[in-house]
Amino acid sequence: MFDPLLEELNTSLQVHGGEQSDLPDIFKEQISKNGKSVIKSWLWSVPGFRRWRVTRLDAGNHLQVLNSVAYPTFNHDQPILGIDLLWFGMKKKLVAVLDFQPLIQDQTYFDKYFNGLKLIKKSYPEFNADKNIDLYDPKKYFSPWVLFCKGGLEQAEDILPKVFTSFLTSYLSLYDAKKSTNSILGSKEVELLQAAYDKYSAERDPAHGLFSGFFGRNWSEKFLQDFLFPLSKDG
Ligand code: BLA
């Protein structure tokens, strides 16, 4: 379901000077105990970013996932990119969350970084289901303009690709725009806030149980701590 979006993401990262970094084999690809599901991950090194990770889970008709998080370098205080796309094929159910995840909830910060996301949110009312976020605290690391859709095939096939393109373009332009403006946060603050994001996300990630079921508890814990949220281990 999400392969065209994954390809678009890869191309876009290359256009922005991204190169793939090496990853331990256990994180590159893992096959589930029953042999029916596979999870693949990629790590990118992109100018302006400390870490850009991408994960694709293919559990057939049961579940398809495309997940990506990009952390700017500590001297850039722009939001973290967060993408979590899930397609439950049997139920034909889409859960899509895309956000510029803010390091702080502050008006000056929002004014500086969120105009692009606000415009996308206005154009796509289908991605306006923000009342239903209940696994996370929406005030922590989610923006008031988070694109959130619980939908079906039409949303997945017709609307999501458009939203995805606009979202990615708009997020990547923050880095270009950033060159000419001053930071609101110092790099030590950015580092602490990105680490807090990892800790918070590692505790809340609804995928933990799902991964354990598919790939075993040991692998899942390693994957969560060492690949998905490596700064969650500090401090
Ligand atoms: C929801 N994300 C979910 C759910 C699962 C995952 C299973 C619950 C879906 C449901 O409603 O049934 C799965 N999360 C994953 C997987 C990975 C993962 C497979 O990280 C693999 C790497 N989640 C993120 C990021 C964001 C995010 C970066 O990882 C931010 C954009 C958000 N996921 C997010 C939100 C929900 C969710 C807001 C919905 C929570 C809710 O319904 O309240």
GROMACS .gro file of C-alpha atoms and ligand atoms in nm:
model
  278
    1MET     CA    1   0.000   0.000   0.000
    2PHE     CA    2   0.270   0.254   0.093
    3ASP     CA    3   0.547   0.160  -0.153
    4PRO     CA    4   0.492   0.461  -0.384
    5LEU     CA    5   0.519   0.688  -0.079
    6LEU     CA    6   0.837   0.514   0.034
    7GLU     CA    7   0.984   0.564  -0.313
    8GLU     CA    8   0.885   0.928  -0.311
    9LEU     CA    9   1.050   0.972   0.028
   10ASN     CA   10   1.370   0.803  -0.092
   11THR     CA   11   1.388   1.019  -0.403
   12SER     CA   12   1.323   1.332  -0.205
   13LEU     CA   13   1.599   1.249   0.043
   14GLN     CA   14   1.843   1.189  -0.240
   15VAL     CA   15   1.750   1.521  -0.401
   16HIS     CA   16   1.828   1.687  -0.067
   17GLY     CA   17   2.175   1.534  -0.059
   18GLY     CA   18   2.082   1.235   0.158
   19GLU     CA   19   2.286   0.917   0.162
   20GLN     CA   20   2.203   0.586   0.321
   21SER     CA   21   2.401   0.502   0.634
   22ASP     CA   22   2.494   0.154   0.742
   23LEU     CA   23   2.277  -0.032   0.990
   24PRO     CA   24   2.329  -0.350   1.191
   25ASP     CA   25   2.186  -0.646   0.999
   26ILE     CA   26   1.931  -0.725   1.269
   27PHE     CA   27   1.766  -0.386   1.208
   28LYS     CA   28   1.792  -0.387   0.828
   29GLU     CA   29   1.546  -0.669   0.793
   30GLN     CA   30   1.369  -0.905   1.028
   31ILE     CA   31   1.126  -1.182   0.939
   32SER     CA   32   0.852  -1.279   1.181
   33LYS     CA   33   0.846  -1.608   1.363
   34ASN     CA   34   0.574  -1.744   1.133
   35GLY     CA   35   0.757  -1.621   0.822
   36LYS     CA   36   0.462  -1.412   0.705
   37SER     CA   37   0.574  -1.062   0.799
   38VAL     CA   38   0.883  -0.862   0.731
   39ILE     CA   39   1.007  -0.537   0.877
   40LYS     CA   40   1.274  -0.335   0.695
   41SER     CA   41   1.447  -0.020   0.807
   42TRP     CA   42   1.679   0.238   0.658
   43LEU     CA   43   1.890   0.509   0.811
   44TRP     CA   44   1.972   0.822   0.613
   45SER     CA   45   2.231   1.087   0.657
   46VAL     CA   46   2.081   1.411   0.525
   47PRO     CA   47   2.236   1.760   0.544
   48GLY     CA   48   2.079   1.948   0.837
   49PHE     CA   49   1.965   1.627   1.006
   50ARG     CA   50   2.123   1.425   1.281
   51ARG     CA   51   1.923   1.113   1.205
   52TRP     CA   52   1.652   1.027   0.954
   53ARG     CA   53   1.504   0.682   0.996
   54VAL     CA   54   1.248   0.496   0.788
   55THR     CA   55   1.068   0.169   0.867
   56ARG     CA   56   0.839  -0.039   0.651
   57LEU     CA   57   0.639  -0.326   0.799
   58ASP     CA   58   0.471  -0.569   0.562
   59ALA     CA   59   0.235  -0.803   0.741
   60GLY     CA   60   0.026  -0.863   0.429
   61ASN     CA   61  -0.347  -0.816   0.450
   62HIS     CA   62  -0.325  -0.779   0.823
   63LEU     CA   63  -0.115  -0.463   0.839
   64GLN     CA   64   0.108  -0.239   0.629
   65VAL     CA   65   0.310   0.036   0.796
   66LEU     CA   66   0.532   0.319   0.682
   67ASN     CA   67   0.695   0.503   0.969
   68SER     CA   68   0.957   0.776   0.957
   69VAL     CA   69   1.115   1.019   1.201
   70ALA     CA   70   1.370   1.290   1.119
   71TYR     CA   71   1.576   1.465   1.386
   72PRO     CA   72   1.739   1.794   1.286
   73THR     CA   73   2.099   1.852   1.400
   74PHE     CA   74   2.116   2.004   1.749
   75ASN     CA   75   2.201   2.347   1.610
   76HIS     CA   76   1.867   2.352   1.425
   77ASP     CA   77   1.564   2.397   1.647
   78GLN     CA   78   1.302   2.312   1.387
   79PRO     CA   79   1.039   2.047   1.468
   80ILE     CA   80   1.101   1.673   1.438
   81LEU     CA   81   0.932   1.514   1.136
   82GLY     CA   82   0.692   1.238   1.240
   83ILE     CA   83   0.512   1.005   1.000
   84ASP     CA   84   0.311   0.699   1.103
   85LEU     CA   85   0.095   0.539   0.831
   86LEU     CA   86  -0.098   0.219   0.896
   87TRP     CA   87  -0.320   0.021   0.660
   88PHE     CA   88  -0.527  -0.263   0.803
   89GLY     CA   89  -0.609  -0.444   0.478
   90MET     CA   90  -0.871  -0.683   0.611
   91LYS     CA   91  -1.074  -0.401   0.763
   92LYS     CA   92  -0.977  -0.153   0.489
   93LYS     CA   93  -0.885   0.091   0.761
   94LEU     CA   94  -0.629   0.369   0.736
   95VAL     CA   95  -0.466   0.537   1.032
   96ALA     CA   96  -0.237   0.816   0.915
   97VAL     CA   97  -0.053   1.064   1.135
   98LEU     CA   98   0.186   1.324   0.994
   99ASP     CA   99   0.320   1.610   1.198
  100PHE     CA  100   0.593   1.864   1.242
  101GLN     CA  101   0.651   1.754   1.600
  102PRO     CA  102   0.727   2.069   1.800
  103LEU     CA  103   1.010   2.073   2.053
  104ILE     CA  104   0.817   2.331   2.256
  105GLN     CA  105   0.457   2.447   2.265
  106ASP     CA  106   0.518   2.815   2.216
  107GLN     CA  107   0.352   3.079   2.000
  108THR     CA  108   0.675   3.230   1.863
  109TYR     CA  109   0.796   2.882   1.771
  110PHE     CA  110   0.463   2.797   1.606
  111ASP     CA  111   0.464   3.126   1.413
  112LYS     CA  112   0.811   3.050   1.286
  113TYR     CA  113   0.770   2.690   1.174
  114PHE     CA  114   0.405   2.597   1.121
  115ASN     CA  115   0.263   2.815   0.843
  116GLY     CA  116   0.315   2.541   0.583
  117LEU     CA  117   0.152   2.271   0.794
  118LYS     CA  118  -0.141   2.500   0.877
  119LEU     CA  119  -0.210   2.546   0.505
  120ILE     CA  120  -0.206   2.170   0.439
  121LYS     CA  121  -0.441   2.111   0.731
  122LYS     CA  122  -0.683   2.367   0.588
  123SER     CA  123  -0.679   2.202   0.245
  124TYR     CA  124  -0.751   1.848   0.367
  125PRO     CA  125  -1.043   1.829   0.612
  126GLU     CA  126  -1.017   1.447   0.599
  127PHE     CA  127  -0.694   1.481   0.797
  128ASN     CA  128  -0.861   1.667   1.077
  129ALA     CA  129  -0.941   1.387   1.320
  130ASP     CA  130  -0.731   1.537   1.597
  131LYS     CA  131  -0.998   1.494   1.861
  132ASN     CA  132  -0.933   1.120   1.862
  133ILE     CA  133  -0.568   1.106   1.965
  134ASP     CA  134  -0.584   0.921   2.293
  135LEU     CA  135  -0.272   0.707   2.316
  136TYR     CA  136  -0.049   1.013   2.335
  137ASP     CA  137  -0.083   1.345   2.512
  138PRO     CA  138  -0.156   1.576   2.216
  139LYS     CA  139   0.011   1.864   2.399
  140LYS     CA  140   0.344   1.679   2.408
  141TYR     CA  141   0.536   1.673   2.082
  142PHE     CA  142   0.225   1.702   1.867
  143SER     CA  143   0.133   2.028   1.704
  144PRO     CA  144  -0.213   2.186   1.696
  145TRP     CA  145  -0.205   2.119   1.319
  146VAL     CA  146  -0.119   1.747   1.330
  147LEU     CA  147  -0.256   1.574   1.019
  148PHE     CA  148  -0.454   1.281   1.152
  149CYS     CA  149  -0.685   1.062   0.947
  150LYS     CA  150  -0.883   0.757   1.040
  151GLY     CA  151  -1.031   0.658   0.706
  152GLY     CA  152  -1.073   0.397   0.437
  153LEU     CA  153  -0.955   0.310   0.087
  154GLU     CA  154  -1.040   0.647  -0.068
  155GLN     CA  155  -0.842   0.838   0.192
  156ALA     CA  156  -0.551   0.595   0.158
  157GLU     CA  157  -0.534   0.590  -0.220
  158ASP     CA  158  -0.661   0.930  -0.333
  159ILE     CA  159  -0.594   1.177  -0.057
  160LEU     CA  160  -0.295   1.047   0.139
  161PRO     CA  161  -0.051   1.064  -0.159
  162LYS     CA  162  -0.134   1.434  -0.209
  163VAL     CA  163  -0.105   1.511   0.160
  164PHE     CA  164   0.222   1.318   0.179
  165THR     CA  165   0.382   1.516  -0.107
  166SER     CA  166   0.275   1.854   0.033
  167PHE     CA  167   0.380   1.756   0.383
  168LEU     CA  168   0.725   1.638   0.285
  169THR     CA  169   0.793   1.937   0.060
  170SER     CA  170   0.679   2.176   0.328
  171TYR     CA  171   0.889   2.008   0.599
  172LEU     CA  172   1.203   2.001   0.386
  173SER     CA  173   1.162   2.369   0.302
  174LEU     CA  174   1.190   2.453   0.674
  175TYR     CA  175   1.553   2.357   0.659
  176ASP     CA  176   1.620   2.578   0.355
  177ALA     CA  177   1.433   2.866   0.514
  178LYS     CA  178   1.620   2.811   0.837
  179LYS     CA  179   1.950   2.926   0.690
  180SER     CA  180   1.851   3.290   0.703
  181THR     CA  181   1.683   3.305   1.045
  182ASN     CA  182   1.790   3.291   1.408
  183SER     CA  183   1.723   2.999   1.640
  184ILE     CA  184   1.474   3.027   1.923
  185LEU     CA  185   1.640   2.744   2.117
  186GLY     CA  186   2.010   2.686   2.187
  187SER     CA  187   2.169   2.360   2.080
  188LYS     CA  188   2.190   2.221   2.437
  189GLU     CA  189   1.816   2.278   2.475
  190VAL     CA  190   1.748   2.113   2.139
  191GLU     CA  191   1.954   1.812   2.246
  192LEU     CA  192   1.766   1.776   2.576
  193LEU     CA  193   1.428   1.814   2.406
  194GLN     CA  194   1.509   1.558   2.135
  195ALA     CA  195   1.621   1.316   2.408
  196ALA     CA  196   1.298   1.380   2.600
  197TYR     CA  197   1.106   1.309   2.278
  198ASP     CA  198   1.279   0.972   2.247
  199LYS     CA  199   1.210   0.883   2.610
  200TYR     CA  200   0.847   0.985   2.587
  201SER     CA  201   0.796   0.803   2.256
  202ALA     CA  202   0.970   0.486   2.372
  203GLU     CA  203   0.731   0.471   2.669
  204ARG     CA  204   0.419   0.538   2.464
  205ASP     CA  205   0.484   0.365   2.133
  206PRO     CA  206   0.175   0.155   2.060
  207ALA     CA  207   0.386  -0.066   1.831
  208HIS     CA  208   0.576  -0.234   2.115
  209GLY     CA  209   0.325  -0.514   2.173
  210LEU     CA  210   0.275  -0.557   1.802
  211PHE     CA  211   0.650  -0.596   1.738
  212SER     CA  212   0.690  -0.844   2.023
  213GLY     CA  213   0.413  -1.057   1.878
  214PHE     CA  214   0.571  -1.064   1.533
  215PHE     CA  215   0.943  -1.061   1.606
  216GLY     CA  216   0.988  -1.167   1.970
  217ARG     CA  217   1.045  -0.962   2.283
  218ASN     CA  218   1.424  -0.946   2.270
  219TRP     CA  219   1.447  -0.813   1.918
  220SER     CA  220   1.162  -0.569   1.977
  221GLU     CA  221   1.322  -0.418   2.284
  222LYS     CA  222   1.652  -0.374   2.101
  223PHE     CA  223   1.476  -0.224   1.801
  224LEU     CA  224   1.286   0.024   2.016
  225GLN     CA  225   1.586   0.131   2.226
  226ASP     CA  226   1.868   0.118   1.974
  227PHE     CA  227   1.699   0.203   1.646
  228LEU     CA  228   1.367   0.379   1.696
  229PHE     CA  229   1.452   0.594   2.000
  230PRO     CA  230   1.826   0.571   2.079
  231LEU     CA  231   1.837   0.881   2.300
  232SER     CA  232   1.579   0.720   2.531
  233LYS     CA  233   1.866   0.533   2.694
  234ASP     CA  234   2.058   0.843   2.805
  235GLY     CA  235   2.032   1.002   3.150
  236BLA     C1  236  -0.101   0.488   1.630
  236BLA     N1  237   0.096   0.351   1.557
  236BLA     C2  238  -0.031   0.367   1.606
  236BLA     C3  239  -0.088   0.239   1.630
  236BLA     C4  240   0.008   0.144   1.592
  236BLA     C5  241   0.121   0.216   1.548
  236BLA     C6  242  -0.005  -0.006   1.594
  236BLA     C7  243  -0.228   0.211   1.678
  236BLA     C8  244  -0.318   0.206   1.557
  236BLA     C9  245  -0.464   0.188   1.585
  236BLA     O1  246  -0.532   0.289   1.604
  236BLA     O2  247  -0.510   0.074   1.581
  236BLA    C10  248   0.236   0.150   1.494
  236BLA     N2  249   0.426   0.292   1.543
  236BLA    C11  250   0.368   0.187   1.483
  236BLA    C12  251   0.467   0.113   1.412
  236BLA    C13  252   0.583   0.177   1.425
  236BLA    C14  253   0.559   0.288   1.511
  236BLA    C15  254   0.447  -0.014   1.339
  236BLA     O3  255   0.647   0.363   1.551
  236BLA    C16  256   0.708   0.134   1.361
  236BLA    C17  257   0.820   0.197   1.362
  236BLA     N3  258   0.368   0.738   1.585
  236BLA    C18  259   0.496   0.743   1.543
  236BLA    C19  260   0.522   0.876   1.497
  236BLA    C20  261   0.408   0.949   1.514
  236BLA    C21  262   0.310   0.860   1.568
  236BLA    C22  263   0.653   0.920   1.443
  236BLA     O4  264   0.576   0.650   1.545
  236BLA    C23  265   0.388   1.090   1.482
  236BLA    C24  266   0.345   1.135   1.371
  236BLA    C25  267   0.179   0.890   1.597
  236BLA     N4  268   0.069   0.669   1.600
  236BLA    C26  269   0.072   0.802   1.622
  236BLA    C27  270  -0.056   0.843   1.671
  236BLA    C28  271  -0.137   0.730   1.677
  236BLA    C29  272  -0.054   0.620   1.635
  236BLA    C30  273  -0.095   0.986   1.707
  236BLA    C31  274  -0.282   0.722   1.712
  236BLA    C32  275  -0.301   0.716   1.857
  236BLA    C33  276  -0.449   0.719   1.889
  236BLA     O5  277  -0.529   0.661   1.817
  236BLA     O6  278  -0.476   0.783   1.988
   0.00000   0.00000   0.00000
